[in-house]
CSV table of C-alpha atoms in Angstrom, one decimal:
chain,number,residue,atom,x,y,z
A,296,MET,CA,65.8,135.6,10.3
A,297,ALA,CA,66.1,137.3,13.6
A,298,GLN,CA,65.2,136.2,17.1
A,299,LEU,CA,64.1,137.6,20.4
A,300,LEU,CA,65.2,135.2,23.1
A,301,VAL,CA,63.5,135.7,26.5
A,302,LEU,CA,64.7,134.0,29.6
A,303,TYR,CA,62.5,134.5,32.7
A,304,ASN,CA,64.0,133.9,36.1
A,305,GLN,CA,62.4,131.5,38.5
A,306,PRO,CA,59.3,133.3,39.9
A,307,ALA,CA,58.2,133.3,43.5
A,308,ASP,CA,54.9,131.7,42.5
A,309,PRO,CA,55.4,129.7,39.3
A,310,ALA,CA,51.7,128.8,39.0
A,311,ALA,CA,50.6,132.5,39.2
A,312,PHE,CA,53.4,133.3,36.7
A,313,ASP,CA,52.3,130.7,34.2
A,314,ARG,CA,48.6,131.7,34.5
A,315,TYR,CA,49.4,135.3,33.8
A,316,TYR,CA,51.9,134.5,31.1
A,317,PHE,CA,49.6,132.2,29.1
A,318,GLU,CA,46.3,133.9,29.8
A,319,THR,CA,47.4,137.6,29.4
A,320,HIS,CA,50.9,138.0,28.0
A,321,VAL,CA,50.8,135.5,25.2
A,322,PRO,CA,47.6,137.0,23.7
A,323,LEU,CA,49.3,140.4,23.8
A,324,ALA,CA,52.6,139.1,22.3
A,325,LYS,CA,50.7,137.3,19.5
A,326,LYS,CA,49.3,140.6,18.4
A,327,ILE,CA,52.8,141.9,17.6
A,328,PRO,CA,53.1,142.3,13.8
A,329,GLY,CA,55.7,140.1,11.9
A,330,VAL,CA,56.0,137.3,14.4
A,331,ARG,CA,57.0,134.2,12.3
A,332,SER,CA,57.1,131.7,15.1
A,333,TYR,CA,56.8,131.7,18.9
A,334,VAL,CA,58.1,128.8,20.8
A,335,VAL,CA,58.3,128.2,24.6
A,336,ASN,CA,59.4,125.4,26.8
A,337,SER,CA,56.6,123.0,27.8
A,338,GLY,CA,57.7,121.4,31.1
A,339,PRO,CA,60.8,122.4,32.9
A,340,ALA,CA,64.0,123.8,31.3
A,341,ASN,CA,66.6,121.5,32.9
A,342,MET,CA,70.0,123.0,33.4
A,343,VAL,CA,72.7,120.5,32.4
A,344,THR,CA,75.5,122.9,33.2
A,345,GLY,CA,75.9,126.6,33.6
A,346,SER,CA,75.0,129.6,35.6
A,347,ILE,CA,71.3,130.3,34.9
A,348,SER,CA,68.2,128.1,35.2
A,349,PRO,CA,65.3,130.0,33.8
A,350,HIS,CA,61.7,129.1,34.5
A,351,LEU,CA,60.4,130.0,31.1
A,352,ILE,CA,62.2,130.4,27.8
A,353,ALA,CA,60.5,132.1,24.8
A,354,GLU,CA,61.9,132.2,21.3
A,355,VAL,CA,60.2,134.6,18.9
A,356,GLU,CA,61.3,134.7,15.3
A,357,PHE,CA,61.0,137.5,12.7
A,358,ASP,CA,62.0,137.7,9.1
A,359,SER,CA,64.9,140.1,9.8
A,360,MET,CA,66.4,142.4,12.4
A,361,GLU,CA,64.5,145.3,10.7
A,362,ALA,CA,61.2,143.5,11.1
A,363,LEU,CA,62.1,142.6,14.7
A,364,GLN,CA,62.9,146.3,15.5
A,365,ALA,CA,59.8,147.5,13.8
A,366,ALA,CA,57.7,145.0,15.7
A,367,MET,CA,59.1,146.0,19.1
A,368,ALA,CA,58.6,149.7,18.2
A,369,SER,CA,54.9,149.1,17.2
A,370,PRO,CA,52.1,149.9,19.6
A,371,GLU,CA,51.5,146.1,20.0
A,372,GLY,CA,55.2,145.5,20.7
A,373,GLN,CA,55.3,148.4,23.3
A,374,ALA,CA,52.2,147.0,25.0
A,375,ALA,CA,53.7,143.5,25.2
A,376,ALA,CA,57.0,144.9,26.5
A,377,ALA,CA,55.2,147.1,29.1
A,378,ASP,CA,53.2,144.0,30.3
A,379,VAL,CA,56.4,142.1,31.2
A,380,ALA,CA,56.7,144.3,34.4
A,381,ASN,CA,53.3,142.8,35.5
A,382,PHE,CA,54.6,139.3,35.9
A,383,ALA,CA,58.4,139.1,35.6
A,384,GLN,CA,59.4,140.7,39.0
A,385,ALA,CA,62.0,138.0,39.5
A,386,GLY,CA,63.9,139.3,36.5
A,387,VAL,CA,64.2,138.6,32.8
A,388,THR,CA,67.0,138.5,30.2
A,389,LEU,CA,66.1,139.6,26.7
A,390,LEU,CA,68.5,138.9,23.9
A,391,VAL,CA,68.2,140.0,20.2
A,392,PHE,CA,70.2,138.6,17.3
A,393,GLU,CA,70.2,137.6,13.7
A,394,THR,CA,70.1,133.9,13.1
A,395,ARG,CA,71.9,131.5,10.8
A,396,ARG,CA,70.9,127.9,10.1
A,397,LEU,CA,73.9,125.6,10.1
B,231,MET,CA,60.0,118.7,19.7
B,232,ALA,CA,62.8,119.2,22.2
B,233,GLN,CA,65.6,121.6,22.3
B,234,LEU,CA,69.2,121.9,23.5
B,235,LEU,CA,69.9,125.7,24.1
B,236,VAL,CA,73.6,126.5,24.5
B,237,LEU,CA,74.7,129.9,25.7
B,238,TYR,CA,78.5,130.5,25.6
B,239,ASN,CA,80.0,133.2,27.8
B,240,GLN,CA,82.2,135.9,26.2
B,241,PRO,CA,85.5,134.3,25.4
B,242,ALA,CA,88.9,136.0,26.1
B,243,ASP,CA,89.7,135.7,22.3
B,244,PRO,CA,86.4,135.8,20.3
B,245,ALA,CA,88.1,135.3,16.9
B,246,ALA,CA,89.9,132.2,18.2
B,247,PHE,CA,86.6,131.0,19.7
B,248,ASP,CA,84.7,131.5,16.5
B,249,ARG,CA,87.4,129.8,14.4
B,250,TYR,CA,87.4,126.7,16.7
B,251,TYR,CA,83.6,126.7,17.0
B,252,PHE,CA,82.8,126.8,13.3
B,253,GLU,CA,85.8,124.8,12.0
B,254,THR,CA,85.9,122.0,14.6
B,255,HIS,CA,82.9,122.0,16.9
B,256,VAL,CA,80.1,122.4,14.3
B,257,PRO,CA,81.3,119.5,12.1
B,258,LEU,CA,81.4,117.3,15.3
B,259,ALA,CA,77.9,118.5,16.4
B,260,LYS,CA,76.4,118.0,12.9
B,261,LYS,CA,77.4,114.3,13.2
B,262,ILE,CA,75.0,113.8,16.2
B,263,PRO,CA,72.1,111.6,15.1
B,264,GLY,CA,68.6,113.1,15.2
B,265,VAL,CA,69.4,116.8,14.9
B,266,ARG,CA,66.4,118.4,13.2
B,267,SER,CA,67.7,122.0,13.1
B,268,TYR,CA,70.8,123.8,14.3
B,269,VAL,CA,70.6,127.6,14.5
B,270,VAL,CA,73.2,130.1,15.9
B,271,ASN,CA,73.4,133.8,16.1
B,272,SER,CA,75.1,135.5,13.2
B,273,GLY,CA,76.4,138.8,14.4
B,274,PRO,CA,76.3,139.8,18.1
B,275,ALA,CA,73.6,138.8,20.5
B,276,ASN,CA,72.5,142.2,21.9
B,277,MET,CA,71.3,142.1,25.5
B,278,VAL,CA,68.3,144.4,25.8
B,279,THR,CA,67.9,143.8,29.5
B,280,GLY,CA,69.0,141.1,31.9
B,281,SER,CA,71.9,139.4,33.6
B,282,ILE,CA,73.8,137.5,30.8
B,283,SER,CA,75.2,138.6,27.5
B,284,PRO,CA,76.4,135.5,25.7
B,285,HIS,CA,78.9,135.5,22.9
B,286,LEU,CA,77.3,132.6,21.0
B,287,ILE,CA,73.9,131.1,21.2
B,288,ALA,CA,73.1,127.7,19.7
B,289,GLU,CA,69.6,126.1,19.4
B,290,VAL,CA,69.6,122.5,18.5
B,291,GLU,CA,66.3,120.8,17.9
B,292,PHE,CA,65.3,117.1,18.1
B,293,ASP,CA,62.0,115.3,17.5
B,294,SER,CA,61.5,114.6,21.2
B,295,MET,CA,63.2,114.6,24.6
B,296,GLU,CA,63.9,110.8,24.1
B,297,ALA,CA,65.6,111.6,20.8
B,298,LEU,CA,67.6,114.4,22.4
B,299,GLN,CA,68.7,112.1,25.3
B,300,ALA,CA,69.6,109.3,22.9
B,301,ALA,CA,71.6,111.8,20.8
B,302,MET,CA,73.5,113.1,23.7
B,303,ALA,CA,74.3,109.6,24.9
B,304,SER,CA,75.5,108.5,21.4
B,305,PRO,CA,79.3,108.3,20.7
B,306,GLU,CA,78.8,111.4,18.4
B,307,GLY,CA,77.0,113.3,21.2
B,308,GLN,CA,79.7,112.3,23.7
B,309,ALA,CA,82.4,113.5,21.3
B,310,ALA,CA,80.7,116.9,20.8
B,311,ALA,CA,80.1,117.3,24.5
B,312,ALA,CA,83.8,116.5,25.3
B,313,ASP,CA,84.9,119.0,22.7
B,314,VAL,CA,83.2,121.9,24.5
B,315,ALA,CA,86.1,121.9,27.0
B,316,ASN,CA,88.5,122.7,24.2
B,317,PHE,CA,87.0,126.1,23.5
B,318,ALA,CA,84.5,127.2,26.1
B,319,GLN,CA,86.9,128.0,29.0
B,320,ALA,CA,84.9,131.1,29.7
B,321,GLY,CA,81.9,129.1,30.6
B,322,VAL,CA,78.7,127.8,29.0
B,323,THR,CA,75.1,127.2,30.0
B,324,LEU,CA,73.3,124.2,28.6
B,325,LEU,CA,69.5,124.0,28.9
B,326,VAL,CA,67.3,121.1,27.8
B,327,PHE,CA,63.6,121.3,27.4
B,328,GLU,CA,60.5,120.2,25.4
B,329,THR,CA,59.1,122.8,23.2
B,330,ARG,CA,55.6,124.0,22.3
B,331,ARG,CA,54.7,126.3,19.5
B,332,LEU,CA,52.2,129.0,20.5
């Protein structure tokens, strides 16, 4: 499997961020081909220790890195990626990796 | 479900880090009661955009936040947490949250 891990920084207006994210961005992201699972934090992400304290965490799984790359290059992937600029002005970290179950 | 998301900063010696992580830390972590799944990146975590570029990402799932908190408070959880100081000198971010599948 492969995963897209998205960590959104704390927005200036969390309620507006959440409204846009769930009403507009999620429907766009769910159109991306090959998404096997899409998980977000419900409630706050509490930082126990460390250097970042994201507002929203999204974990999107694909069958493979090839499927992930094809998905991101698709028109639906490009539309979802372009939409991020509409609500993530506070910054976002996007990490991509193959996964292994221990 | 609830998740413990662990992001380890780039270590000075990645090979030594990986050896310790997989040979010593994983066996300790797998003794923690209530772990439902334990996923790590295999191969590099590529930063597409953002402010952090972790060496290792671990996602550990539990049935609930109560189960996660009980697990971390257990002797096995305390032993795994104490072990982190033995290999994560470069720093680590630990985030805890309830999850929702979209």
